[in-house]
Short mmCIF file of C-alpha atoms in Angstrom, two decimals:
data_model
loop_
_atom_site.label_atom_id
_atom_site.label_comp_id
_atom_site.label_asym_id
_atom_site.label_seq_id
_atom_site.Cartn_x
_atom_site.Cartn_y
_atom_site.Cartn_z
CA LEU A 99 11.87 -3.73 -32.02
CA GLU A 100 13.89 -6.93 -31.80
CA ALA A 101 17.42 -6.35 -30.57
CA VAL A 102 20.21 -7.28 -32.99
CA GLU A 103 23.65 -7.98 -31.54
CA VAL A 104 26.69 -7.81 -33.81
CA ASP A 105 30.00 -9.31 -32.66
CA GLY A 106 33.21 -8.48 -34.46
CA HIS A 107 36.96 -8.44 -34.22
CA TYR A 108 38.00 -5.64 -31.84
CA GLN A 109 40.40 -3.62 -33.98
CA SER A 110 39.47 -0.01 -33.27
CA TYR A 111 42.31 0.78 -30.91
CA ILE A 112 42.89 4.42 -31.87
CA GLY A 113 44.17 6.22 -28.81
CA GLU A 114 44.57 2.95 -26.85
CA SER A 115 47.11 0.69 -28.54
CA LEU A 116 50.79 1.35 -29.10
CA SER A 117 50.71 -0.06 -32.65
CA THR A 118 48.39 -1.66 -35.19
CA SER A 119 50.06 -5.02 -34.56
CA GLU A 120 47.92 -5.90 -31.56
CA GLY A 121 44.30 -6.87 -30.93
CA VAL A 122 41.76 -8.68 -28.79
CA ILE A 123 39.82 -11.85 -29.66
CA GLY A 124 36.61 -12.39 -27.66
CA ASP A 125 34.94 -15.69 -26.80
CA GLY A 126 32.04 -14.91 -29.16
CA GLU A 127 34.40 -14.93 -32.12
CA ILE A 128 36.11 -18.13 -30.98
CA LYS A 129 32.80 -20.00 -30.58
CA LYS A 130 31.73 -19.25 -34.15
CA ARG A 131 34.72 -20.88 -35.85
CA PRO A 132 35.05 -24.68 -35.97
CA LEU A 133 38.42 -25.95 -34.75
CA LEU A 134 40.15 -29.22 -35.66
CA ARG A 135 43.07 -28.60 -33.30
CA VAL A 136 43.38 -26.48 -30.17
CA GLY A 137 46.40 -24.69 -31.64
CA GLU A 138 44.22 -23.24 -34.40
CA ILE A 139 43.04 -20.69 -31.85
CA LEU A 140 46.26 -18.84 -32.69
CA GLU A 141 45.06 -18.45 -36.29
CA PHE A 142 42.82 -15.69 -34.97
CA VAL A 143 46.08 -13.73 -34.87
CA PRO A 144 46.24 -12.12 -38.35
CA GLY A 145 48.98 -13.76 -40.42
CA MET A 146 49.54 -16.73 -38.09
CA ALA A 147 49.52 -20.21 -39.69
CA VAL A 148 49.19 -23.35 -37.56
CA THR A 149 49.95 -26.85 -38.83
CA GLN A 150 51.13 -30.26 -37.63
CA HIS A 151 53.78 -32.78 -38.66
CA SER A 152 54.11 -35.44 -35.97
CA GLY A 153 50.65 -36.48 -34.91
CA SER A 154 47.78 -34.83 -33.07
CA GLY A 155 49.25 -35.21 -29.60
CA LYS A 156 52.32 -33.10 -30.23
CA ALA A 157 52.65 -29.33 -30.02
CA ASN A 158 51.63 -27.66 -33.26
CA GLN A 159 54.01 -25.96 -35.69
CA TYR A 160 53.58 -22.20 -36.10
CA PHE A 161 54.48 -19.63 -38.75
CA LEU A 162 54.28 -15.82 -38.45
CA ARG A 163 55.90 -12.83 -40.16
CA GLY A 164 58.52 -14.89 -41.98
CA PHE A 165 59.38 -16.87 -38.84
CA ASN A 166 59.27 -20.66 -38.91
CA LEU A 167 58.41 -20.82 -35.22
CA ASP A 168 58.76 -24.62 -35.12
CA HIS A 169 56.82 -25.58 -31.96
CA GLY A 170 56.93 -22.21 -30.24
CA THR A 171 60.48 -20.79 -29.96
CA ASP A 172 59.83 -17.12 -30.85
CA PHE A 173 56.12 -16.74 -30.00
CA SER A 174 55.25 -16.39 -26.32
CA ILE A 175 51.98 -17.72 -24.89
CA THR A 176 50.52 -17.28 -21.42
CA VAL A 177 47.31 -18.57 -19.81
CA ASP A 178 46.17 -16.21 -17.07
CA GLY A 179 49.78 -15.11 -16.75
CA MET A 180 51.22 -18.65 -16.67
CA PRO A 181 53.92 -19.04 -19.37
CA LEU A 182 53.51 -22.06 -21.68
CA ASN A 183 56.85 -21.93 -23.51
CA MET A 184 59.19 -24.49 -21.96
CA ARG A 185 62.57 -23.01 -21.16
CA THR A 186 64.33 -26.31 -21.83
CA HIS A 187 63.09 -29.12 -24.06
CA GLY A 188 64.60 -31.81 -26.25
CA HIS A 189 62.92 -30.23 -29.26
CA GLY A 190 64.32 -26.78 -28.56
CA GLN A 191 63.88 -23.85 -26.22
CA GLY A 192 60.42 -22.33 -26.28
CA TYR A 193 58.51 -25.56 -27.05
CA MET A 194 54.87 -24.66 -26.56
CA ASP A 195 52.06 -27.26 -26.35
CA MET A 196 48.45 -26.02 -26.17
CA ASN A 197 46.73 -29.41 -26.06
CA PHE A 198 45.80 -29.00 -22.40
CA ILE A 199 43.57 -26.00 -23.16
CA ILE A 200 39.82 -26.48 -23.64
CA PRO A 201 38.89 -24.04 -26.48
CA GLU A 202 35.34 -23.45 -25.21
CA MET A 203 36.76 -22.24 -21.90
CA ILE A 204 38.73 -19.34 -23.33
CA LYS A 205 37.22 -16.00 -22.37
CA ARG A 206 39.58 -13.71 -24.27
CA MET A 207 42.89 -13.67 -26.11
CA ASP A 208 45.09 -10.58 -26.45
CA TYR A 209 47.85 -10.67 -29.05
CA GLN A 210 50.84 -8.53 -30.01
CA LYS A 211 53.05 -9.04 -33.06
CA GLY A 212 56.62 -7.85 -33.44
CA VAL A 213 59.41 -6.93 -31.05
CA TYR A 214 57.77 -3.78 -29.66
CA TYR A 215 56.61 -5.27 -26.35
CA PRO A 216 59.46 -5.82 -23.89
CA GLN A 217 56.98 -6.87 -21.19
CA ASN A 218 56.46 -10.14 -23.11
CA GLY A 219 60.04 -11.18 -22.40
CA ASP A 220 61.62 -14.41 -23.59
CA PHE A 221 60.44 -16.25 -26.70
CA SER A 222 58.48 -13.24 -28.05
CA SER A 223 60.68 -12.11 -30.97
CA ALA A 224 57.77 -12.70 -33.40
CA GLY A 225 55.01 -11.84 -30.97
CA ALA A 226 52.91 -13.05 -28.06
CA ALA A 227 49.38 -14.06 -27.11
CA HIS A 228 47.78 -13.92 -23.68
CA ILE A 229 44.84 -16.25 -23.03
CA TYR A 230 42.35 -15.63 -20.21
CA LEU A 231 39.96 -18.13 -18.64
CA PRO A 232 36.38 -17.33 -17.60
CA ASN A 233 35.33 -16.57 -14.04
CA ALA A 234 31.77 -17.64 -14.88
CA LEU A 235 29.84 -19.34 -17.71
CA GLU A 236 26.64 -18.11 -19.33
CA SER A 237 25.21 -21.62 -18.88
CA GLY A 238 26.27 -25.21 -18.43
CA SER A 239 26.60 -27.39 -21.53
CA ALA A 240 27.29 -30.94 -22.73
CA THR A 241 28.79 -31.55 -26.18
CA VAL A 242 29.39 -34.78 -28.10
CA GLU A 243 31.28 -34.79 -31.44
CA VAL A 244 31.85 -37.71 -33.83
CA GLY A 245 33.90 -37.60 -37.04
CA GLU A 246 36.00 -39.57 -39.47
CA TYR A 247 39.08 -41.65 -38.62
CA GLY A 248 37.90 -42.52 -35.14
CA TYR A 249 37.41 -38.93 -34.01
CA LYS A 250 35.26 -38.70 -30.90
CA ARG A 251 35.06 -35.87 -28.39
CA ALA A 252 32.94 -35.18 -25.33
CA LEU A 253 32.85 -31.98 -23.28
CA LEU A 254 31.05 -31.08 -20.07
CA MET A 255 31.07 -27.53 -18.68
CA ASP A 256 29.17 -25.92 -15.82
CA ASP A 257 29.53 -23.37 -13.06
CA PHE A 258 28.22 -23.27 -9.52
CA LYS A 259 27.56 -20.10 -7.58
CA THR A 260 28.47 -19.90 -3.90
CA ALA A 261 27.90 -17.27 -1.25
CA SER A 262 31.26 -15.64 -1.90
CA GLY A 263 32.14 -16.59 -5.48
CA ASN A 264 31.75 -18.91 -8.43
CA LEU A 265 33.17 -22.34 -9.33
CA VAL A 266 33.74 -23.21 -13.01
CA LEU A 267 34.30 -26.83 -14.05
CA GLY A 268 35.25 -28.32 -17.43
CA LEU A 269 35.95 -31.92 -18.47
CA GLU A 270 37.04 -32.96 -21.98
CA GLY A 271 37.86 -36.34 -23.53
CA GLN A 272 39.00 -37.00 -27.12
CA THR A 273 40.10 -39.95 -29.28
CA TYR A 274 41.46 -39.86 -32.85
CA ASP A 275 43.24 -42.33 -35.15
CA GLY A 276 44.19 -40.01 -38.01
CA PRO A 277 43.98 -40.59 -41.79
CA TRP A 278 47.19 -42.66 -42.05
CA SER A 279 47.13 -45.92 -44.03
CA ASP A 280 49.34 -48.01 -41.71
CA VAL A 281 49.51 -46.11 -38.41
CA GLU A 282 46.72 -45.51 -35.94
CA GLU A 283 47.51 -42.52 -33.77
CA GLY A 284 45.26 -43.82 -31.03
CA VAL A 285 45.01 -40.39 -29.39
CA GLU A 286 43.51 -40.58 -25.90
CA LYS A 287 43.35 -37.06 -24.52
CA LYS A 288 41.78 -35.99 -21.23
CA ASN A 289 41.51 -32.45 -19.87
CA PHE A 290 40.09 -31.14 -16.62
CA LEU A 291 39.75 -27.56 -15.39
CA ALA A 292 38.46 -26.23 -12.08
CA ARG A 293 38.50 -22.51 -11.36
CA TYR A 294 37.14 -20.69 -8.34
CA HIS A 295 36.65 -16.93 -8.47
CA GLY A 296 35.94 -15.41 -5.08
CA HIS A 297 35.18 -12.05 -3.51
CA THR A 298 36.62 -10.51 -0.35
CA PRO A 299 36.18 -7.06 1.24
CA GLN A 300 39.58 -6.15 -0.26
CA GLY A 301 38.84 -7.34 -3.82
CA THR A 302 38.68 -10.55 -5.84
CA TYR A 303 40.88 -13.62 -6.30
CA SER A 304 41.01 -16.71 -8.54
CA VAL A 305 42.38 -20.22 -7.93
CA THR A 306 42.78 -22.50 -10.96
CA PHE A 307 43.55 -26.22 -11.19
CA MET A 308 44.21 -27.86 -14.57
CA ALA A 309 44.98 -31.54 -15.30
CA TYR A 310 46.05 -32.98 -18.66
CA ASP A 311 46.82 -36.52 -19.84
CA ASN A 312 47.49 -37.63 -23.40
CA GLN A 313 49.03 -40.53 -25.31
CA TRP A 314 49.32 -41.31 -29.00
CA ASP A 315 51.43 -43.08 -31.63
CA SER A 316 53.03 -40.47 -33.84
CA ALA A 317 52.99 -40.53 -37.62
CA ASP A 318 56.04 -38.70 -38.91
CA GLN A 319 57.67 -37.14 -41.97
CA ILE A 320 58.25 -39.34 -45.04
CA PRO A 321 60.58 -38.88 -48.05
CA GLN A 322 58.92 -37.64 -51.24
CA ARG A 323 61.04 -40.03 -53.31
CA ALA A 324 59.49 -43.02 -51.49
CA VAL A 325 56.04 -41.82 -52.54
CA ASP A 326 57.18 -41.10 -56.12
CA GLN A 327 58.66 -44.62 -56.40
CA GLY A 328 55.48 -46.25 -55.08
CA ILE A 329 57.18 -47.70 -52.01
CA ILE A 330 54.53 -46.08 -49.78
CA ASP A 331 51.45 -43.96 -50.42
CA THR A 332 50.97 -40.36 -49.37
CA TYR A 333 49.54 -41.42 -46.00
CA GLY A 334 51.97 -44.28 -45.45
CA SER A 335 55.12 -44.58 -43.36
CA LEU A 336 58.49 -46.31 -43.49
CA ASP A 337 58.43 -47.24 -39.80
CA THR A 338 55.08 -48.04 -38.19
#
């Protein structure tokens, strides 16, 4: 008989989890959902809404459990234990930008909602998510995406086995102008990830290097009355 594999959201935590407000998202589930923005990965957390208001290069805006989380503030994120929320930022404490993450290189995401997890620490009043990177890839891949409004994206991923471990490499480039009538965002994003997972007689270890560069011209909020009066259209701006 042909084998049939069924992947689903891991929610059966009876006897394992402390509450029903936590779960695990696997890479199989992430790969099946198309993403416009990296921050939309957090929409795998039940009840989380992710949006944007100042261009594609900025940290997203998040909403969960009645919290307007602005650009992070009360939702803690870590990548392999590295905290993403910035302790000080001109936009407010807890500012959290996920644009440096390559979605295809997420192995797993654990989430917890609510204030029941003191181990999550600062910026976790609404909850937390912990993202983990892969130690190996099933296979190398090359992806090219083209869309409207100047959207272009290229991704290269591969891994290389050595005598004592495995090297994972990922390179991403993206451009995007946005739908605005008088502003071109001109997003030019570049991401690079190198991760080596090695073995020793005492156990295993991982060393990760990540590089991120991005620039864009930000479209911003506009007054509704200017649209109602015909001064600008819905996708226009008062200051280009």
